[in-house]
mmCIF file of C-alpha atoms in Angstrom:
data_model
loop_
_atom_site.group_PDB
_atom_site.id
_atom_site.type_symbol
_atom_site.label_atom_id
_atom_site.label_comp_id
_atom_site.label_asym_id
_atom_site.label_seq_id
_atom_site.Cartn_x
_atom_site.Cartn_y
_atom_site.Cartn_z
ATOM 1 C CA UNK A 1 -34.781 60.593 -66.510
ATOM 2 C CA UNK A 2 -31.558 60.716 -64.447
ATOM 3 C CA UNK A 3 -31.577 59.059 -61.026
ATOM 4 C CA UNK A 4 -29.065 57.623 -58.842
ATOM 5 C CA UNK A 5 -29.210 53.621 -58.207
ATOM 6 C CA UNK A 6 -26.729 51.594 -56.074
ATOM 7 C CA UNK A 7 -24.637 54.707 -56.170
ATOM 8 C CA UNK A 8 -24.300 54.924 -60.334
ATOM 9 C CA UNK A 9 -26.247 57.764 -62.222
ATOM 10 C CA UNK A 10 -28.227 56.284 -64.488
ATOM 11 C CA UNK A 11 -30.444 57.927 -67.377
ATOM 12 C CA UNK A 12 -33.261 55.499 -68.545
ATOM 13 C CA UNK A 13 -36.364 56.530 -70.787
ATOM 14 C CA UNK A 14 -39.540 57.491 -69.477
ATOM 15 C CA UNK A 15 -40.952 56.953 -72.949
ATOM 16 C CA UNK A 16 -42.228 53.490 -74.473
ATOM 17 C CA UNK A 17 -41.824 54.776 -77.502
ATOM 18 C CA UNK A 18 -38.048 56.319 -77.399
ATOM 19 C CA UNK A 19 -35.621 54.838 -79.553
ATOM 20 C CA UNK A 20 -33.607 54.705 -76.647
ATOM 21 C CA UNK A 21 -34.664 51.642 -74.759
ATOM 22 C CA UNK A 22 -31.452 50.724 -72.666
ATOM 23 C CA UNK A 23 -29.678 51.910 -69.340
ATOM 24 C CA UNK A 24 -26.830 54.474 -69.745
ATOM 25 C CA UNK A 25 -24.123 55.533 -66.859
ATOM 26 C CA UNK A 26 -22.908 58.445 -66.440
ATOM 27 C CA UNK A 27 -19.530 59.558 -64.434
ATOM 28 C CA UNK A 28 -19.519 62.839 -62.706
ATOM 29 C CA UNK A 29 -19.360 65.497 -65.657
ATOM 30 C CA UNK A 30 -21.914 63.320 -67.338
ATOM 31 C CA UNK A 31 -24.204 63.534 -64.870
ATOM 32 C CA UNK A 32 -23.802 67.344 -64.554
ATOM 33 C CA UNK A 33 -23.826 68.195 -68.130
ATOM 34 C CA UNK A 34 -27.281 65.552 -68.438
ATOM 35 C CA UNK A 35 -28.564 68.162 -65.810
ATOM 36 C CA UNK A 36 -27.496 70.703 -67.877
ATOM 37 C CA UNK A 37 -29.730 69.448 -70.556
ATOM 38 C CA UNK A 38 -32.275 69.168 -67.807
ATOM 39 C CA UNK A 39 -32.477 72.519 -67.838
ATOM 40 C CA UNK A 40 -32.815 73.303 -71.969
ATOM 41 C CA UNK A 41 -28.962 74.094 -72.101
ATOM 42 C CA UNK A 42 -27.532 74.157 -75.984
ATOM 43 C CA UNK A 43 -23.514 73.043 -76.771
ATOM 44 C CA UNK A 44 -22.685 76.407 -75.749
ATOM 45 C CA UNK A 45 -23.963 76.639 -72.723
ATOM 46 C CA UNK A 46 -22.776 73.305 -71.649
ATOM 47 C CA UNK A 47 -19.572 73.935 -72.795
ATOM 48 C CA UNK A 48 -19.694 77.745 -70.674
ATOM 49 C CA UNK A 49 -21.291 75.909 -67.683
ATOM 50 C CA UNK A 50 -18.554 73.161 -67.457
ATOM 51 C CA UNK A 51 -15.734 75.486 -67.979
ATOM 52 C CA UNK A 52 -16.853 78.033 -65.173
ATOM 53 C CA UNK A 53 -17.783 74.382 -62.787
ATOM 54 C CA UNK A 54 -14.343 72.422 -63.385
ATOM 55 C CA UNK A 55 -11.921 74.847 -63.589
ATOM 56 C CA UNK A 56 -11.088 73.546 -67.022
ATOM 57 C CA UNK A 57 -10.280 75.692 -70.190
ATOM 58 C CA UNK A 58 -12.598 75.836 -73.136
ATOM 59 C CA UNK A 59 -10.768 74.046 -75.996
ATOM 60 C CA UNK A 60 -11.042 71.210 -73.229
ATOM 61 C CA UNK A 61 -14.357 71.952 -72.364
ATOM 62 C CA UNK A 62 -15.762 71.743 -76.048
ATOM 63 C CA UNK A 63 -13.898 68.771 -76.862
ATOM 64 C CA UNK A 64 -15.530 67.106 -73.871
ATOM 65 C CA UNK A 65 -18.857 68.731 -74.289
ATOM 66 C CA UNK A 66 -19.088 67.422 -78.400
ATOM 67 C CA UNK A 67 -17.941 63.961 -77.218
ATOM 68 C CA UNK A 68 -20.866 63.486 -74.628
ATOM 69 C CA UNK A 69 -23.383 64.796 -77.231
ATOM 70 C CA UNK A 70 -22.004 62.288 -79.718
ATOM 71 C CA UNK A 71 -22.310 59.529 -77.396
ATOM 72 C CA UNK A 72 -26.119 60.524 -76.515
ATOM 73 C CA UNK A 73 -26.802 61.198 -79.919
ATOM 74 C CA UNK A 74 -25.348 57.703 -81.277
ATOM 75 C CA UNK A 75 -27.734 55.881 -78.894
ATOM 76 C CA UNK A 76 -30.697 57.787 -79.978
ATOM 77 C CA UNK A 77 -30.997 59.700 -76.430
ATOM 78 C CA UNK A 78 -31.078 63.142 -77.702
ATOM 79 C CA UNK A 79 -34.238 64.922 -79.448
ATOM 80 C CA UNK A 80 -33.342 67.384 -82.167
ATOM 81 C CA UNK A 81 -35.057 70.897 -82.083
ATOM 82 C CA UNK B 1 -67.495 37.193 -61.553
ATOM 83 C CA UNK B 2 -64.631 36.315 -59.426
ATOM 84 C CA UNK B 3 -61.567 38.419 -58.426
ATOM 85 C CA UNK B 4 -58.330 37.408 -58.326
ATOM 86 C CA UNK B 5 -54.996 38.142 -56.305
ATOM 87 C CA UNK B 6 -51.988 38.392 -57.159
ATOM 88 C CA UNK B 7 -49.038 39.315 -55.343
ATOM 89 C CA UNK B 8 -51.351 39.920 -52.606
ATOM 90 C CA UNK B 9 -53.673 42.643 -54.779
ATOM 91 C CA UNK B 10 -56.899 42.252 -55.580
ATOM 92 C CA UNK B 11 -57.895 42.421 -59.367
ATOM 93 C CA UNK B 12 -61.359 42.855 -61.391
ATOM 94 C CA UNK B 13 -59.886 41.251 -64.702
ATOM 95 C CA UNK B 14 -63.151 39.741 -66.085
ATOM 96 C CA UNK B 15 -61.688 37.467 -68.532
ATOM 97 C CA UNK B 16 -63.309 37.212 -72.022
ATOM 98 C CA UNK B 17 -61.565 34.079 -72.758
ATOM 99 C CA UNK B 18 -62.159 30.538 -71.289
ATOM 100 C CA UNK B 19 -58.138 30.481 -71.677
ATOM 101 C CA UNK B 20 -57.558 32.641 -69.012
ATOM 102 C CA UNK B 21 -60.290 31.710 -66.638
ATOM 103 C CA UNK B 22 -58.710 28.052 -66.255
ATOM 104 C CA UNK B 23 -55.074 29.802 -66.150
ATOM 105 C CA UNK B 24 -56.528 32.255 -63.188
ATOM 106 C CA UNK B 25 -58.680 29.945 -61.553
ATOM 107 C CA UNK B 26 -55.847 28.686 -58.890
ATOM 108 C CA UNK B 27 -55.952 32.994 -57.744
ATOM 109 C CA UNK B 28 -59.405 32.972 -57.765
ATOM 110 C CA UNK B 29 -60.377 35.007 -54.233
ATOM 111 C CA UNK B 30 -64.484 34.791 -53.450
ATOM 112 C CA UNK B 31 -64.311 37.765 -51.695
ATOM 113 C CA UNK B 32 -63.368 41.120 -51.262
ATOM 114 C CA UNK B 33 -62.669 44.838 -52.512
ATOM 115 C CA UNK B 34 -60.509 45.035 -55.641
ATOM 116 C CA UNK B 35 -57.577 47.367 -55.787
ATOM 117 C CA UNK B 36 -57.611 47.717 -59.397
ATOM 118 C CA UNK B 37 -59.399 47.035 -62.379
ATOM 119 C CA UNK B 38 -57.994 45.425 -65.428
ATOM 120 C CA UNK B 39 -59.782 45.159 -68.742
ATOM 121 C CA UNK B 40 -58.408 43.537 -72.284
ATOM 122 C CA UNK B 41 -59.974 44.800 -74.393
ATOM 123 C CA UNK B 42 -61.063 42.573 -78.056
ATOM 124 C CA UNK B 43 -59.064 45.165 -80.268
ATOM 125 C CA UNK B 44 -56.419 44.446 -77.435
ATOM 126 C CA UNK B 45 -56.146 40.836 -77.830
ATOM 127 C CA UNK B 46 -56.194 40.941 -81.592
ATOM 128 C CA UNK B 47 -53.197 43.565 -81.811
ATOM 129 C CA UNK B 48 -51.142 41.307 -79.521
ATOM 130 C CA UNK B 49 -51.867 38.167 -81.718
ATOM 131 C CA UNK B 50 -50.822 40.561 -84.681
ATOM 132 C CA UNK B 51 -47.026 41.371 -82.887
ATOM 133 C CA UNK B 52 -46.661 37.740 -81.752
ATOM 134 C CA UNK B 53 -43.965 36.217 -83.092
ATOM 135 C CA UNK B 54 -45.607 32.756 -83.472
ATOM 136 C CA UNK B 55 -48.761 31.541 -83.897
ATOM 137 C CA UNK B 56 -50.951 31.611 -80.407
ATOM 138 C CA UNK B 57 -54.570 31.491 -79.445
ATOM 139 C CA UNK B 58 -56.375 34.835 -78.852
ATOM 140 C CA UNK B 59 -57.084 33.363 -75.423
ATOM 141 C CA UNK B 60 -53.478 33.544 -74.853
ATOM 142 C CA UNK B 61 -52.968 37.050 -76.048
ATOM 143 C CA UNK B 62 -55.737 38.181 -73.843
ATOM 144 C CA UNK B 63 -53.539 36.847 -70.877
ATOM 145 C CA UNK B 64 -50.320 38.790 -71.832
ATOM 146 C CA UNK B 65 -52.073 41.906 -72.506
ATOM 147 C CA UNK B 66 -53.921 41.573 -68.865
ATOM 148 C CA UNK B 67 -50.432 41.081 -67.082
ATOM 149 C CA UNK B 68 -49.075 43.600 -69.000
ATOM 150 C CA UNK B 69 -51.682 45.831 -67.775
ATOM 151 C CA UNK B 70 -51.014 44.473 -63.805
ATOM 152 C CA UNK B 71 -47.804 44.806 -64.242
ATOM 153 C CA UNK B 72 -48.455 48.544 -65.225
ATOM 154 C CA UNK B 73 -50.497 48.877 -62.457
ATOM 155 C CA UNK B 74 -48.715 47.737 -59.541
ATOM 156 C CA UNK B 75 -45.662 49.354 -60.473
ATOM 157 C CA UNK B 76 -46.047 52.845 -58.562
ATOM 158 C CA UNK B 77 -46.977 50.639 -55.589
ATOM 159 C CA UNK B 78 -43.544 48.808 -55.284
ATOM 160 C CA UNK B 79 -43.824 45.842 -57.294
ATOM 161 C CA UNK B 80 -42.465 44.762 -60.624
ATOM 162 C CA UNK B 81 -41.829 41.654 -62.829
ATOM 163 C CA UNK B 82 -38.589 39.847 -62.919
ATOM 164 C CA UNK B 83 -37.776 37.501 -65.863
ATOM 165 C CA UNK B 84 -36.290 34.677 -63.827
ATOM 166 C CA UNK B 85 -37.505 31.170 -63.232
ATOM 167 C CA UNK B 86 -38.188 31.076 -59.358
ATOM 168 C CA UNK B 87 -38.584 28.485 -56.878
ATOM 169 C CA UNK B 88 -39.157 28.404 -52.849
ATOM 170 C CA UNK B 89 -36.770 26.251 -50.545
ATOM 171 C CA UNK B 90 -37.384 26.096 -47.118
ATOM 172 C CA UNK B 91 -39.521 29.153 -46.705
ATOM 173 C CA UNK B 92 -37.401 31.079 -49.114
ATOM 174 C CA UNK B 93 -37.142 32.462 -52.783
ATOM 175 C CA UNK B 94 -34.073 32.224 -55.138
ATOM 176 C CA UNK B 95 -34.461 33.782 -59.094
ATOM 177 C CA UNK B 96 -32.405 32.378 -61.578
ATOM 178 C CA UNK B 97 -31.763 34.709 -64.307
ATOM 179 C CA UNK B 98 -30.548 34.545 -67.999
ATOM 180 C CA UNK B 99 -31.505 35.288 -71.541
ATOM 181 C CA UNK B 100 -34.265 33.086 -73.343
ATOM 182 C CA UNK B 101 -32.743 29.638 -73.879
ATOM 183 C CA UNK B 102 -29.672 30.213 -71.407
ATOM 184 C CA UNK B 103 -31.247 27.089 -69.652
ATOM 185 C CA UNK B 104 -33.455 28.436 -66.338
ATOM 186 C CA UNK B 105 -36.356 26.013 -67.030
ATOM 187 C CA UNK B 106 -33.251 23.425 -67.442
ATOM 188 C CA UNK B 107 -31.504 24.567 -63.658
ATOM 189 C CA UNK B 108 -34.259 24.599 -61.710
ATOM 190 C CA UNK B 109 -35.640 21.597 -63.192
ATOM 191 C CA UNK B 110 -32.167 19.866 -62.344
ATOM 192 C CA UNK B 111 -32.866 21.674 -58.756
ATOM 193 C CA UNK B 112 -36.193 19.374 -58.117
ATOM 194 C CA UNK B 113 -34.542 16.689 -59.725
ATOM 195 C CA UNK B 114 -32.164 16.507 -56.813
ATOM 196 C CA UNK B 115 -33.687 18.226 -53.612
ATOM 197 C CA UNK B 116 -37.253 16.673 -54.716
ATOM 198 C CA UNK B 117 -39.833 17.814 -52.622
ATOM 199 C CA UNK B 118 -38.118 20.622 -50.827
ATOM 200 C CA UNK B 119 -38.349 23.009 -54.036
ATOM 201 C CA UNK B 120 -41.780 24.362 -55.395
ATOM 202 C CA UNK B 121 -41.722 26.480 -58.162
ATOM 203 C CA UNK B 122 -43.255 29.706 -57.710
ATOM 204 C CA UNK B 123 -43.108 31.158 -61.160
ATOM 205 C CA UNK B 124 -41.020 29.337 -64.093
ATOM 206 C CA UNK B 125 -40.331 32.549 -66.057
ATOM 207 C CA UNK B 126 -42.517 35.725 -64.879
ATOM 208 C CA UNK B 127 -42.874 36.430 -60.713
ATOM 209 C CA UNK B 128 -44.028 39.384 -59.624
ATOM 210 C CA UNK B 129 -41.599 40.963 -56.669
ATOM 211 C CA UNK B 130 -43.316 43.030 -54.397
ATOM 212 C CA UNK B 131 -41.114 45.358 -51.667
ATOM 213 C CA UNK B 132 -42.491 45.535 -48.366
ATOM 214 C CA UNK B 133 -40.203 47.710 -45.843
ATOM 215 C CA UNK B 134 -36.680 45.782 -46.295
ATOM 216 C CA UNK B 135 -37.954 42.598 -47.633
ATOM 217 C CA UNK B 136 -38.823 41.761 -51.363
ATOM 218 C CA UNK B 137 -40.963 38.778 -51.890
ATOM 219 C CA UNK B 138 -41.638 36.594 -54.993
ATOM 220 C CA UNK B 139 -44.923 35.649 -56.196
ATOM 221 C CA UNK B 140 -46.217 32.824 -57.881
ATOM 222 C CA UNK B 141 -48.621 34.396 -60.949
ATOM 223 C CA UNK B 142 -50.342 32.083 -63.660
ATOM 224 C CA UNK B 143 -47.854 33.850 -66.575
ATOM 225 C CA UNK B 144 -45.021 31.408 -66.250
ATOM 226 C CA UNK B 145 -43.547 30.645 -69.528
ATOM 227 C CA UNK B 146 -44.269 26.884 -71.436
ATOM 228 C CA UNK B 147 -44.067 24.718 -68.877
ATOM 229 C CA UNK B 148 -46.789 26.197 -66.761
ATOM 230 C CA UNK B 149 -44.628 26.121 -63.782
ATOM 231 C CA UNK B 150 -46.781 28.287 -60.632
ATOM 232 C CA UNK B 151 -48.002 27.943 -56.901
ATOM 233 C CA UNK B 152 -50.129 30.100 -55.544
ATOM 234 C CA UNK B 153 -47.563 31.210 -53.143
ATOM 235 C CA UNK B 154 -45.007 33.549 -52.071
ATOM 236 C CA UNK B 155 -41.671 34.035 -49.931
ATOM 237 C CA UNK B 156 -39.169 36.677 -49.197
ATOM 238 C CA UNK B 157 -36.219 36.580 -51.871
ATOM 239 C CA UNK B 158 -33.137 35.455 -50.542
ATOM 240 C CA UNK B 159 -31.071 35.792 -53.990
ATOM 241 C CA UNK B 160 -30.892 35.997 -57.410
ATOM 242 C CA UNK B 161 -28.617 34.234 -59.743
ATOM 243 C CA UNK B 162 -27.529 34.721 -63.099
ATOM 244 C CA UNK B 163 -26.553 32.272 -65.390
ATOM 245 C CA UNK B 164 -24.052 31.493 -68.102
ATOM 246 C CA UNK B 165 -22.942 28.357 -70.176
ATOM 247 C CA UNK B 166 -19.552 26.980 -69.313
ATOM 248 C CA UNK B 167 -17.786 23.810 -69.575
ATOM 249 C CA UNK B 168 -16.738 24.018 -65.609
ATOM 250 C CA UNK B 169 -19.178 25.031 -62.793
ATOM 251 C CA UNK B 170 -18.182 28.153 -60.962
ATOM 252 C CA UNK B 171 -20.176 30.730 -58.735
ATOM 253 C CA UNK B 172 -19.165 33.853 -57.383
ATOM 254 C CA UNK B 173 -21.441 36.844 -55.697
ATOM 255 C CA UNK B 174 -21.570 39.640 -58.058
ATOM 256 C CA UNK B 175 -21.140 43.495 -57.465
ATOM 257 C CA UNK B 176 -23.243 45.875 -56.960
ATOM 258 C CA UNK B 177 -21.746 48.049 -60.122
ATOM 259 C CA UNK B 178 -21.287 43.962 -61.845
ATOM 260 C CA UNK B 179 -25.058 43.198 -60.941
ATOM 261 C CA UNK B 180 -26.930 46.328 -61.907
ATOM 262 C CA UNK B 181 -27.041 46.210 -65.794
ATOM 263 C CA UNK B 182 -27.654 42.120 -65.359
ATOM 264 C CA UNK B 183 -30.777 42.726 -62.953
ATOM 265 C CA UNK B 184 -31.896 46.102 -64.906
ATOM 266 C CA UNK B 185 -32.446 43.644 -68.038
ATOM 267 C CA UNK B 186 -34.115 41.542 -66.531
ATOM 268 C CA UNK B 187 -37.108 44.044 -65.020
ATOM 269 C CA UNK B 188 -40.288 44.788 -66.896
ATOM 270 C CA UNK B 189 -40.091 48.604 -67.815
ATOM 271 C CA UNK B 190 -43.131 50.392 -66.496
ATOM 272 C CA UNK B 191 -45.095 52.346 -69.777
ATOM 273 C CA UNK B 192 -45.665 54.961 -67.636
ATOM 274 C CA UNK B 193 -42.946 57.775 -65.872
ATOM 275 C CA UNK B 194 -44.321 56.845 -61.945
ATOM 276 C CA UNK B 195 -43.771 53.187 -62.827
ATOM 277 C CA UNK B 196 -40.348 53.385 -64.484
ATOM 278 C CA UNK B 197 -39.655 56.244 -60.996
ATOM 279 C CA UNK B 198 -40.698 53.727 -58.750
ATOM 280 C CA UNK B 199 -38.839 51.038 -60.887
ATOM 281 C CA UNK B 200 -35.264 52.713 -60.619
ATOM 282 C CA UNK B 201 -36.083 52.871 -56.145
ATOM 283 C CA UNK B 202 -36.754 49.561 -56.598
ATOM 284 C CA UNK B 203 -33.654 48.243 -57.861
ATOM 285 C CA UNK B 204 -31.838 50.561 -55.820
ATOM 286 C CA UNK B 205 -33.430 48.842 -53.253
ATOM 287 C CA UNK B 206 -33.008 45.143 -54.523
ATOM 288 C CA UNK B 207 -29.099 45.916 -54.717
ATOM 289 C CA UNK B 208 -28.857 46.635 -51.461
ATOM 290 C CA UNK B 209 -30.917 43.602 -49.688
ATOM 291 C CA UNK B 210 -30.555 41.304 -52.348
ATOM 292 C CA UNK B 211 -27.629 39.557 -52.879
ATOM 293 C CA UNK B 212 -26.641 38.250 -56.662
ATOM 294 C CA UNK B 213 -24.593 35.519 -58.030
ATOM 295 C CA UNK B 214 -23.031 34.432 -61.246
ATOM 296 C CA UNK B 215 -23.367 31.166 -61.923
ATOM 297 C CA UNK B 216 -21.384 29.762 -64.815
ATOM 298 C CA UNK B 217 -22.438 26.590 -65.659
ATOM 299 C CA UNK B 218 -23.171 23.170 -67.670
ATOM 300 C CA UNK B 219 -26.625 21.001 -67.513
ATOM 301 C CA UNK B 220 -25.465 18.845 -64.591
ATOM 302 C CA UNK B 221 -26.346 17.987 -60.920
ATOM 303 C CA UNK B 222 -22.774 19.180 -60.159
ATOM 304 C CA UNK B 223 -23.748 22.711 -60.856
ATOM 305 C CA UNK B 224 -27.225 22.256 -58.771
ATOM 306 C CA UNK B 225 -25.961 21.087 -56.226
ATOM 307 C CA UNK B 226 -23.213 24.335 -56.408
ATOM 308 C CA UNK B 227 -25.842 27.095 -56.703
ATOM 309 C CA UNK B 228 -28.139 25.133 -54.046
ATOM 310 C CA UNK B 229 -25.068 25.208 -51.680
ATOM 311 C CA UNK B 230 -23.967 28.128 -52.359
ATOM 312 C CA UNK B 231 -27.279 30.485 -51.789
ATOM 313 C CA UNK B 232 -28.877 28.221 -49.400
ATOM 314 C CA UNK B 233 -26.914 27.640 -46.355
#
């Protein structure tokens, strides 16, 4: 789950049994693409939802978009449908 | 059977071993309605003595899995465990935090060793903090790491320090952004998504009225008598 403590969005799991066991931060566009996510959103989507919300183009967008997913996916954050 | 409290709840725990009566009996309470009921089960007990890492008596397991099972408990009603050896001065709490074998037994120890008397350890490894309005208060429980270090006792936290080895003694207050990941180690995750909710409020809440120090330091009454002056006056 994503909550805000001391000011810092953090995403912890609610899960015993997740492989993810730490604390993650997130900055700004993290936090808005994990609520994204929140709401079933594939890379496309994110990368569509953060274009039309930042003002930024897509190649940007994407690039951004795959390196967040990496990062979740290297600490075992993300479930794979 | 008898109940017990514990950071001012009232538990139904009915012990199966003789272990954990004589740990519990100091909490006994003769009277009164309990808030929850805890139960270890046998099958419990054995599958903690399976995971332990060294040999231990059943009796003993049966007392981790019961304050596991508190600790689950109590978390959706503002309370949680801190991994921190804790003592009271004057009316007050102070947590001193650090990975296994960073030397908390060996701080406070050198605490009583030089303010005697005016320290009583509360819990030597495993308090339970409990938030009421503004005010989080430590808890003496009988899970307390090796030494057996308790009192049946609380008082409002005043700080928490964390501590690391160095060759000089140092202590500075920490940041809020410094001082989250420390503290959010050192909390007992809830197993259940209220718990782990009510958790994240909490140390919200601890940042904010709580302040936190970083101690670096060597085995000395030099660096006592630094974190004792430092969080005390």
């Amino acid at each position: 789950m994503l909550r805000d403590v001391a000011g810092f969005s953090l995403v912890v799991p609610i899960n015993a049994e997740a492989s993810f066991q730490g604390m993650m931060r997130l900055n700004g566009t993290g936090k808005f693409l994990w609520q994204q996510l929140e709401k079933e959103a594939d890379e496309v989507a994110l990368v569509s939802a953060l274009c039309e919300s930042y003002d930024i183009d897509e190649a940007a967008a994407k690039e951004d978009v795959a390196a967040f997913l990496l990062r979740l996916d290297s600490l075992g954050v993300l479930e794979k449908q | 059977m008898p109940l017990y409290r514990f950071a001012d709840f009232v538990f139904d725990i009915q012990p199966r071993y003789d272990y954990t009566l004589f740990l519990c009996k100091d909490y006994e309470v003769k009277d009164g309605v309990p808030d929850f009921v805890i139960k270890a089960t046998e099958e419990e007990c054995q599958a903690e003595k399976q995971r332990a890492l060294s040999a231990v008596s059943s009796g003993y397991c049966e007392g981790m899995v019961i304050y596991r099972k508190i600790c689950n408990a109590v978390a959706a009603f503002d309370t949680m465990l801190l991994h921190g050896a804790t003592v009271k001065v004057a009316g007050k709490a102070y947590a001193f935090c650090a990975p296994s074998g960073t030397g908390k037994t060996t701080h406070i120890h050198l605490w009583k060793l030089c303010y005697k008397d005016k320290v009583t350890v509360l819990n030597g490894d495993k308090p339970l903090l409990r938030k009421k309005g503004d005010t989080f208060f430590a808890y003496g429980t009988p899970w307390c790491g090796k030494e057996g270090w308790n009192t049946n006792d609380s008082a409002p936290l005043s700080a928490i320090c964390f501590l690391e080895r160095a060759k000089t003694n140092s202590i500075r207050r920490l940041s809020k952004e410094e001082a989250l990941m420390r503290i959010f180690e050192q909390l007992l995750k809830p197993s259940h998504i209220a718990g782990v909710e009510a958790l994240l409020s909490m140390t919200d809440a601890l940042l904010s009225y709580v302040p936190m120090y970083l101690l670096s330091c060597d085995i000395s009454e030099e660096a006592a008598a630094l974190s004792f002056e430092t969080m005390t006056k």
